[in-house]
Amino acid sequence: MTEGIWNGVKCTSNLKKKFLARAACVCLLFSVSAGTLGGCGNKEIPFAYNPNYEVSSYRVVNEVSSVVASSFAENLCVVNSDVGTDNQAVDMTEATSAGLFDLNSNKVMYAKNIHERLQPASLTKIMTALVALKYGNPDDLITVTDEAAITESGAVLCGLKTGDQLTLNQALHALLIHSANDAAAAIAVHIGGSLDGFAELMNQEALAIGATNSHFVNPHGLTEDNHYVTAYDLYLIFNEALKNDLINEIIHMTSYETVFMDKDGKSKTFSFTTTNQYLKGTYKAPEQVTVIGGKTGTTSAAGNCLILLSKDTSGNPYISVILHSSDRAVLYTEMTELLNVIN
């Protein structure tokens, strides 16, 4: 990772973007597309950054006080290569990519191919929920349109039909617990005006939180060209999503039931259980670890994927993620080994 240091950029307006300053009298504008830093005037200063970099963290130094500005990644785990474990082997041979992140110490405890771009399947829905709650309100009333129809064979659905009405809160429960693809599409059209419009918001917000190695084409993760993430970017996205109380609440739920209305005002019922096999009790986490919740994902292109929030016996939080494992049983065996690194 290249570290950029710039001296003598002076002005009086506020700093913009997320790596903003402690340094007095420094004003910088971060431009991803142009690869430049601009002061308060029109002059731009080129610097070594582009959106394809695996990790971004820069600092700014004021030439008078030499106070170092807060870097973008000051409170994040940063990793640029594989990371093993000192005390035990982790068998991750069937997974293409994996990572374990200590959220309190900002330490990367394990990393395999963490910056490889891969199809994320329904782990996409974490980004969908994050964007939906940034631009919408849980009490928003969604009216399902034709554009929200999912016709792909085998896709998980909650049975939404054109004209059905439900709240964003209800749709988010269907999205994150049942992994309903039609709920994802209905949310996207409601928030973004169209599937494409919502995908633009997803990409905009991904860049804003530093997930520069991801690109979203749809809100559900069904296979499409140019739809990809990395395990590291999923850590960034999930870490940001966990700041929302409603998302934390939903991912911890084992089941959900609610009533909504069809186009004629007649009641329809949702009732489903979590896809998370740890929460179901099908698989057990190591004794020193409590799985709080997360998101599953499976397609032929993405393989079997899983991201989790867990805590150790002291209540310290961790994010773990595995992408493109060979099958579900192997996925959970590998995830249990990864969680066992937590002491």
C-alpha positions as a Python dict, from the first residue, in 0.01 Angstrom:
ca = {
    (1, 'M'): (0, 0, 0),
    (2, 'T'): (131, 340, -99),
    (3, 'E'): (113, 611, 162),
    (4, 'G'): (62, 963, 32),
    (5, 'I'): (174, 1273, 228),
    (6, 'W'): (89, 1621, 111),
    (7, 'N'): (220, 1945, 263),
    (8, 'G'): (106, 2302, 245),
    (9, 'V'): (-253, 2270, 122),
    (10, 'K'): (-410, 2565, 305),
    (11, 'C'): (-761, 2714, 315),
    (12, 'T'): (-1051, 2779, 547),
    (13, 'S'): (-1341, 2554, 438),
    (14, 'N'): (-1432, 2222, 592),
    (15, 'L'): (-1259, 1897, 499),
    (16, 'K'): (-1469, 1655, 298),
    (17, 'K'): (-1506, 1280, 290),
    (18, 'K'): (-1417, 1015, 542),
    (19, 'F'): (-1042, 1051, 594),
    (20, 'L'): (-1106, 1402, 730),
    (21, 'A'): (-870, 1598, 941),
    (22, 'R'): (-741, 1687, 1275),
    (23, 'A'): (-485, 1905, 1097),
    (24, 'A'): (-576, 2274, 1125),
    (25, 'C'): (-637, 2485, 814),
    (26, 'V'): (-624, 2188, 575),
    (27, 'C'): (-899, 2139, 320),
    (28, 'L'): (-894, 1847, 78),
    (29, 'L'): (-1143, 1700, -163),
    (30, 'F'): (-1104, 1332, -236),
    (31, 'S'): (-1189, 1245, -597),
    (32, 'V'): (-1198, 874, -677),
    (33, 'S'): (-1271, 916, -1045),
    (34, 'A'): (-1005, 1176, -1116),
    (35, 'G'): (-733, 1038, -888),
    (36, 'T'): (-660, 1386, -754),
    (37, 'L'): (-667, 1593, -439),
    (38, 'G'): (-810, 1942, -469),
    (39, 'G'): (-789, 2233, -228),
    (40, 'C'): (-1056, 2499, -188),
    (41, 'G'): (-966, 2649, -526),
    (42, 'N'): (-969, 2479, -864),
    (43, 'K'): (-613, 2351, -855),
    (44, 'E'): (-587, 1974, -832),
    (45, 'I'): (-292, 1777, -699),
    (46, 'P'): (-234, 1431, -849),
    (47, 'F'): (-170, 1148, -606),
    (48, 'A'): (-114, 773, -613),
    (49, 'Y'): (-466, 637, -578),
    (50, 'N'): (-725, 475, -795),
    (51, 'P'): (-1046, 282, -712),
    (52, 'N'): (-885, -52, -800),
    (53, 'Y'): (-638, -38, -512),
    (54, 'E'): (-692, -319, -263),
    (55, 'V'): (-664, -101, 46),
    (56, 'S'): (-684, 275, 83),
    (57, 'S'): (-550, 465, 380),
    (58, 'Y'): (-379, 799, 347),
    (59, 'R'): (-262, 1067, 582),
    (60, 'V'): (-237, 1441, 547),
    (61, 'V'): (32, 1650, 719),
    (62, 'N'): (-4, 2022, 787),
    (63, 'E'): (325, 2194, 705),
    (64, 'V'): (299, 2426, 1005),
    (65, 'S'): (190, 2198, 1285),
    (66, 'S'): (282, 1857, 1136),
    (67, 'V'): (-35, 1716, 1288),
    (68, 'V'): (-130, 1391, 1115),
    (69, 'A'): (-489, 1372, 989),
    (70, 'S'): (-705, 1074, 1073),
    (71, 'S'): (-658, 817, 797),
    (72, 'F'): (-955, 658, 624),
    (73, 'A'): (-870, 319, 778),
    (74, 'E'): (-777, 443, 1126),
    (75, 'N'): (-1052, 233, 1288),
    (76, 'L'): (-1054, -56, 1042),
    (77, 'C'): (-868, -381, 991),
    (78, 'V'): (-621, -344, 704),
    (79, 'V'): (-462, -635, 519),
    (80, 'N'): (-278, -656, 190),
    (81, 'S'): (-173, -1023, 182),
    (82, 'D'): (-259, -1365, 322),
    (83, 'V'): (-247, -1402, 700),
    (84, 'G'): (-207, -1740, 870),
    (85, 'T'): (-236, -1848, 1231),
    (86, 'D'): (53, -1911, 1468),
    (87, 'N'): (-106, -2163, 1699),
    (88, 'Q'): (-302, -2389, 1466),
    (89, 'A'): (-367, -2473, 1105),
    (90, 'V'): (-692, -2368, 941),
    (91, 'D'): (-802, -2599, 662),
    (92, 'M'): (-953, -2366, 404),
    (93, 'T'): (-866, -2576, 99),
    (94, 'E'): (-1226, -2591, -29),
    (95, 'A'): (-1285, -2216, 1),
    (96, 'T'): (-1154, -1965, -250),
    (97, 'S'): (-1143, -1674, -5),
    (98, 'A'): (-1178, -1623, 371),
    (99, 'G'): (-1111, -1374, 647),
    (100, 'L'): (-1142, -1329, 1024),
    (101, 'F'): (-1144, -978, 1171),
    (102, 'D'): (-1116, -870, 1535),
    (103, 'L'): (-1335, -559, 1552),
    (104, 'N'): (-1200, -432, 1886),
    (105, 'S'): (-829, -450, 1807),
    (106, 'N'): (-872, -394, 1430),
    (107, 'K'): (-659, -703, 1377),
    (108, 'V'): (-680, -939, 1081),
    (109, 'M'): (-656, -1284, 1240),
    (110, 'Y'): (-681, -1484, 917),
    (111, 'A'): (-684, -1397, 548),
    (112, 'K'): (-688, -1607, 232),
    (113, 'N'): (-720, -1441, -110),
    (114, 'I'): (-896, -1161, 71),
    (115, 'H'): (-886, -919, -224),
    (116, 'E'): (-994, -1163, -496),
    (117, 'R'): (-1308, -1051, -678),
    (118, 'L'): (-1580, -1315, -654),
    (119, 'Q'): (-1955, -1354, -697),
    (120, 'P'): (-2114, -1296, -353),
    (121, 'A'): (-2455, -1459, -404),
    (122, 'S'): (-2698, -1343, -132),
    (123, 'L'): (-2427, -1178, 78),
    (124, 'T'): (-2515, -895, -162),
    (125, 'K'): (-2825, -843, 51),
    (126, 'I'): (-2621, -691, 334),
    (127, 'M'): (-2539, -402, 101),
    (128, 'T'): (-2905, -388, -2),
    (129, 'A'): (-3015, -352, 360),
    (130, 'L'): (-2747, -91, 431),
    (131, 'V'): (-2851, 125, 135),
    (132, 'A'): (-3223, 77, 201),
    (133, 'L'): (-3194, 206, 558),
    (134, 'K'): (-2975, 497, 457),
    (135, 'Y'): (-3222, 623, 196),
    (136, 'G'): (-3547, 488, 339),
    (137, 'N'): (-3739, 450, 663),
    (138, 'P'): (-3852, 117, 816),
    (139, 'D'): (-4211, 242, 811),
    (140, 'D'): (-4204, 317, 437),
    (141, 'L'): (-4487, 142, 252),
    (142, 'I'): (-4365, -53, -49),
    (143, 'T'): (-4599, -132, -337),
    (144, 'V'): (-4459, -421, -541),
    (145, 'T'): (-4422, -351, -914),
    (146, 'D'): (-4370, -571, -1218),
    (147, 'E'): (-3999, -484, -1216),
    (148, 'A'): (-3962, -666, -882),
    (149, 'A'): (-4063, -1001, -1036),
    (150, 'I'): (-3796, -1274, -1014),
    (151, 'T'): (-3820, -1543, -1280),
    (152, 'E'): (-3490, -1730, -1231),
    (153, 'S'): (-3549, -2099, -1165),
    (154, 'G'): (-3470, -2205, -809),
    (155, 'A'): (-3444, -1852, -672),
    (156, 'V'): (-3558, -1817, -310),
    (157, 'L'): (-3881, -1613, -294),
    (158, 'C'): (-4129, -1499, -31),
    (159, 'G'): (-4417, -1491, -279),
    (160, 'L'): (-4461, -1121, -351),
    (161, 'K'): (-4697, -1033, -635),
    (162, 'T'): (-4753, -711, -827),
    (163, 'G'): (-4968, -478, -619),
    (164, 'D'): (-4879, -634, -281),
    (165, 'Q'): (-4808, -380, -9),
    (166, 'L'): (-4569, -423, 284),
    (167, 'T'): (-4342, -204, 491),
    (168, 'L'): (-3970, -173, 437),
    (169, 'N'): (-3930, -328, 782),
    (170, 'Q'): (-4120, -638, 672),
    (171, 'A'): (-3928, -659, 346),
    (172, 'L'): (-3593, -635, 529),
    (173, 'H'): (-3689, -928, 751),
    (174, 'A'): (-3772, -1134, 441),
    (175, 'L'): (-3448, -1018, 283),
    (176, 'L'): (-3208, -1102, 567),
    (177, 'I'): (-3377, -1400, 736),
    (178, 'H'): (-3532, -1586, 443),
    (179, 'S'): (-3297, -1440, 177),
    (180, 'A'): (-3596, -1360, -43),
    (181, 'N'): (-3488, -1233, -384),
    (182, 'D'): (-3827, -1081, -462),
    (183, 'A'): (-3805, -881, -139),
    (184, 'A'): (-3464, -752, -252),
    (185, 'A'): (-3607, -642, -586),
    (186, 'A'): (-3910, -475, -426),
    (187, 'I'): (-3684, -282, -188),
    (188, 'A'): (-3459, -177, -474),
    (189, 'V'): (-3738, -41, -692),
    (190, 'H'): (-3894, 143, -399),
    (191, 'I'): (-3569, 307, -286),
    (192, 'G'): (-3388, 355, -618),
    (193, 'G'): (-3681, 400, -855),
    (194, 'S'): (-3555, 101, -1055),
    (195, 'L'): (-3317, -193, -1018),
    (196, 'D'): (-3050, -3, -1207),
    (197, 'G'): (-3105, 310, -1001),
    (198, 'F'): (-3063, 114, -679),
    (199, 'A'): (-2747, -55, -810),
    (200, 'E'): (-2602, 291, -867),
    (201, 'L'): (-2670, 374, -502),
    (202, 'M'): (-2509, 47, -393),
    (203, 'N'): (-2192, 128, -586),
    (204, 'Q'): (-2190, 485, -460),
    (205, 'E'): (-2216, 373, -97),
    (206, 'A'): (-1960, 95, -146),
    (207, 'L'): (-1704, 352, -259),
    (208, 'A'): (-1797, 579, 31),
    (209, 'I'): (-1704, 313, 287),
    (210, 'G'): (-1387, 211, 101),
    (211, 'A'): (-1514, -105, -70),
    (212, 'T'): (-1337, -13, -392),
    (213, 'N'): (-1297, -371, -518),
    (214, 'S'): (-1671, -437, -540),
    (215, 'H'): (-1929, -372, -808),
    (216, 'F'): (-2302, -438, -779),
    (217, 'V'): (-2543, -494, -1068),
    (218, 'N'): (-2847, -611, -870),
    (219, 'P'): (-2981, -606, -511),
    (220, 'H'): (-3007, -983, -455),
    (221, 'G'): (-2687, -1148, -579),
    (222, 'L'): (-2833, -1372, -847),
    (223, 'T'): (-2556, -1431, -1098),
    (224, 'E'): (-2483, -1149, -1340),
    (225, 'D'): (-2171, -1037, -1521),
    (226, 'N'): (-1974, -761, -1349),
    (227, 'H'): (-2136, -830, -1011),
    (228, 'Y'): (-1860, -904, -761),
    (229, 'V'): (-1713, -835, -419),
    (230, 'T'): (-1406, -932, -220),
    (231, 'A'): (-1397, -1087, 126),
    (232, 'Y'): (-1228, -773, 255),
    (233, 'D'): (-1493, -547, 105),
    (234, 'L'): (-1763, -764, 260),
    (235, 'Y'): (-1597, -707, 597),
    (236, 'L'): (-1614, -330, 533),
    (237, 'I'): (-1978, -350, 421),
    (238, 'F'): (-2091, -573, 708),
    (239, 'N'): (-1898, -365, 960),
    (240, 'E'): (-2083, -56, 837),
    (241, 'A'): (-2419, -235, 831),
    (242, 'L'): (-2377, -344, 1193),
    (243, 'K'): (-2395, 20, 1300),
    (244, 'N'): (-2769, -2, 1229),
    (245, 'D'): (-2976, -138, 1520),
    (246, 'L'): (-3245, -288, 1297),
    (247, 'I'): (-2994, -490, 1095),
    (248, 'N'): (-2838, -618, 1419),
    (249, 'E'): (-3181, -721, 1541),
    (250, 'I'): (-3284, -899, 1223),
    (251, 'I'): (-2968, -1104, 1168),
    (252, 'H'): (-3005, -1249, 1519),
    (253, 'M'): (-3360, -1376, 1461),
    (254, 'T'): (-3425, -1746, 1404),
    (255, 'S'): (-3776, -1703, 1263),
    (256, 'Y'): (-4025, -1438, 1154),
    (257, 'E'): (-4395, -1414, 1084),
    (258, 'T'): (-4595, -1114, 968),
    (259, 'V'): (-4907, -1014, 773),
    (260, 'F'): (-4919, -780, 472),
    (261, 'M'): (-5177, -690, 209),
    (262, 'D'): (-5231, -791, -153),
    (263, 'K'): (-5355, -554, -425),
    (264, 'D'): (-5717, -615, -320),
    (265, 'G'): (-5653, -537, 46),
    (266, 'K'): (-5667, -901, 154),
    (267, 'S'): (-5418, -1023, 411),
    (268, 'K'): (-5123, -1246, 322),
    (269, 'T'): (-4886, -1410, 569),
    (270, 'F'): (-4509, -1443, 574),
    (271, 'S'): (-4367, -1722, 790),
    (272, 'F'): (-4011, -1849, 762),
    (273, 'T'): (-3699, -1951, 953),
    (274, 'T'): (-3338, -1842, 924),
    (275, 'T'): (-3102, -1984, 664),
    (276, 'N'): (-2815, -1957, 915),
    (277, 'Q'): (-2735, -2313, 1023),
    (278, 'Y'): (-2560, -2202, 1343),
    (279, 'L'): (-2872, -2021, 1458),
    (280, 'K'): (-3083, -2322, 1358),
    (281, 'G'): (-2861, -2549, 1566),
    (282, 'T'): (-2766, -2772, 1273),
    (283, 'Y'): (-2400, -2681, 1329),
    (284, 'K'): (-2230, -2575, 1651),
    (285, 'A'): (-1974, -2300, 1690),
    (286, 'P'): (-1670, -2358, 1914),
    (287, 'E'): (-1745, -2337, 2288),
    (288, 'Q'): (-1566, -2004, 2331),
    (289, 'V'): (-1766, -1839, 2052),
    (290, 'T'): (-2127, -1722, 2027),
    (291, 'V'): (-2262, -1666, 1677),
    (292, 'I'): (-2480, -1355, 1685),
    (293, 'G'): (-2597, -1371, 1324),
    (294, 'G'): (-2500, -1307, 966),
    (295, 'K'): (-2593, -1388, 609),
    (296, 'T'): (-2576, -1696, 392),
    (297, 'G'): (-2548, -1714, 14),
    (298, 'T'): (-2546, -1986, -250),
    (299, 'T'): (-2546, -1989, -629),
    (300, 'S'): (-2371, -2211, -881),
    (301, 'A'): (-2135, -1926, -970),
    (302, 'A'): (-2066, -1812, -611),
    (303, 'G'): (-2057, -2152, -445),
    (304, 'N'): (-2144, -2155, -75),
    (305, 'C'): (-2082, -1829, 113),
    (306, 'L'): (-2125, -1715, 472),
    (307, 'I'): (-2052, -1402, 675),
    (308, 'L'): (-2097, -1389, 1053),
    (309, 'L'): (-2086, -1160, 1351),
    (310, 'S'): (-1963, -1355, 1655),
    (311, 'K'): (-1847, -1276, 2007),
    (312, 'D'): (-1598, -1439, 2242),
    (313, 'T'): (-1660, -1511, 2610),
    (314, 'S'): (-1568, -1152, 2699),
    (315, 'G'): (-1818, -1011, 2452),
    (316, 'N'): (-1556, -895, 2199),
    (317, 'P'): (-1695, -890, 1842),
    (318, 'Y'): (-1553, -1055, 1529),
    (319, 'I'): (-1651, -1071, 1163),
    (320, 'S'): (-1574, -1389, 971),
    (321, 'V'): (-1639, -1450, 604),
    (322, 'I'): (-1594, -1739, 361),
    (323, 'L'): (-1656, -1714, -13),
    (324, 'H'): (-1694, -1989, -271),
    (325, 'S'): (-1675, -2303, -60),
    (326, 'S'): (-1755, -2633, -230),
    (327, 'D'): (-2077, -2726, -46),
    (328, 'R'): (-2276, -2637, 264),
    (329, 'A'): (-2133, -2904, 494),
    (330, 'V'): (-1777, -2808, 401),
    (331, 'L'): (-1862, -2438, 440),
    (332, 'Y'): (-1976, -2482, 800),
    (333, 'T'): (-1684, -2712, 883),
    (334, 'E'): (-1443, -2450, 751),
    (335, 'M'): (-1623, -2168, 931),
    (336, 'T'): (-1607, -2359, 1259),
    (337, 'E'): (-1231, -2400, 1213),
    (338, 'L'): (-1200, -2029, 1140),
    (339, 'L'): (-1402, -1938, 1451),
    (340, 'N'): (-1181, -2167, 1657),
    (341, 'V'): (-894, -1921, 1601),
    (342, 'I'): (-1081, -1688, 1839),
    (343, 'N'): (-949, -1744, 2192),
}
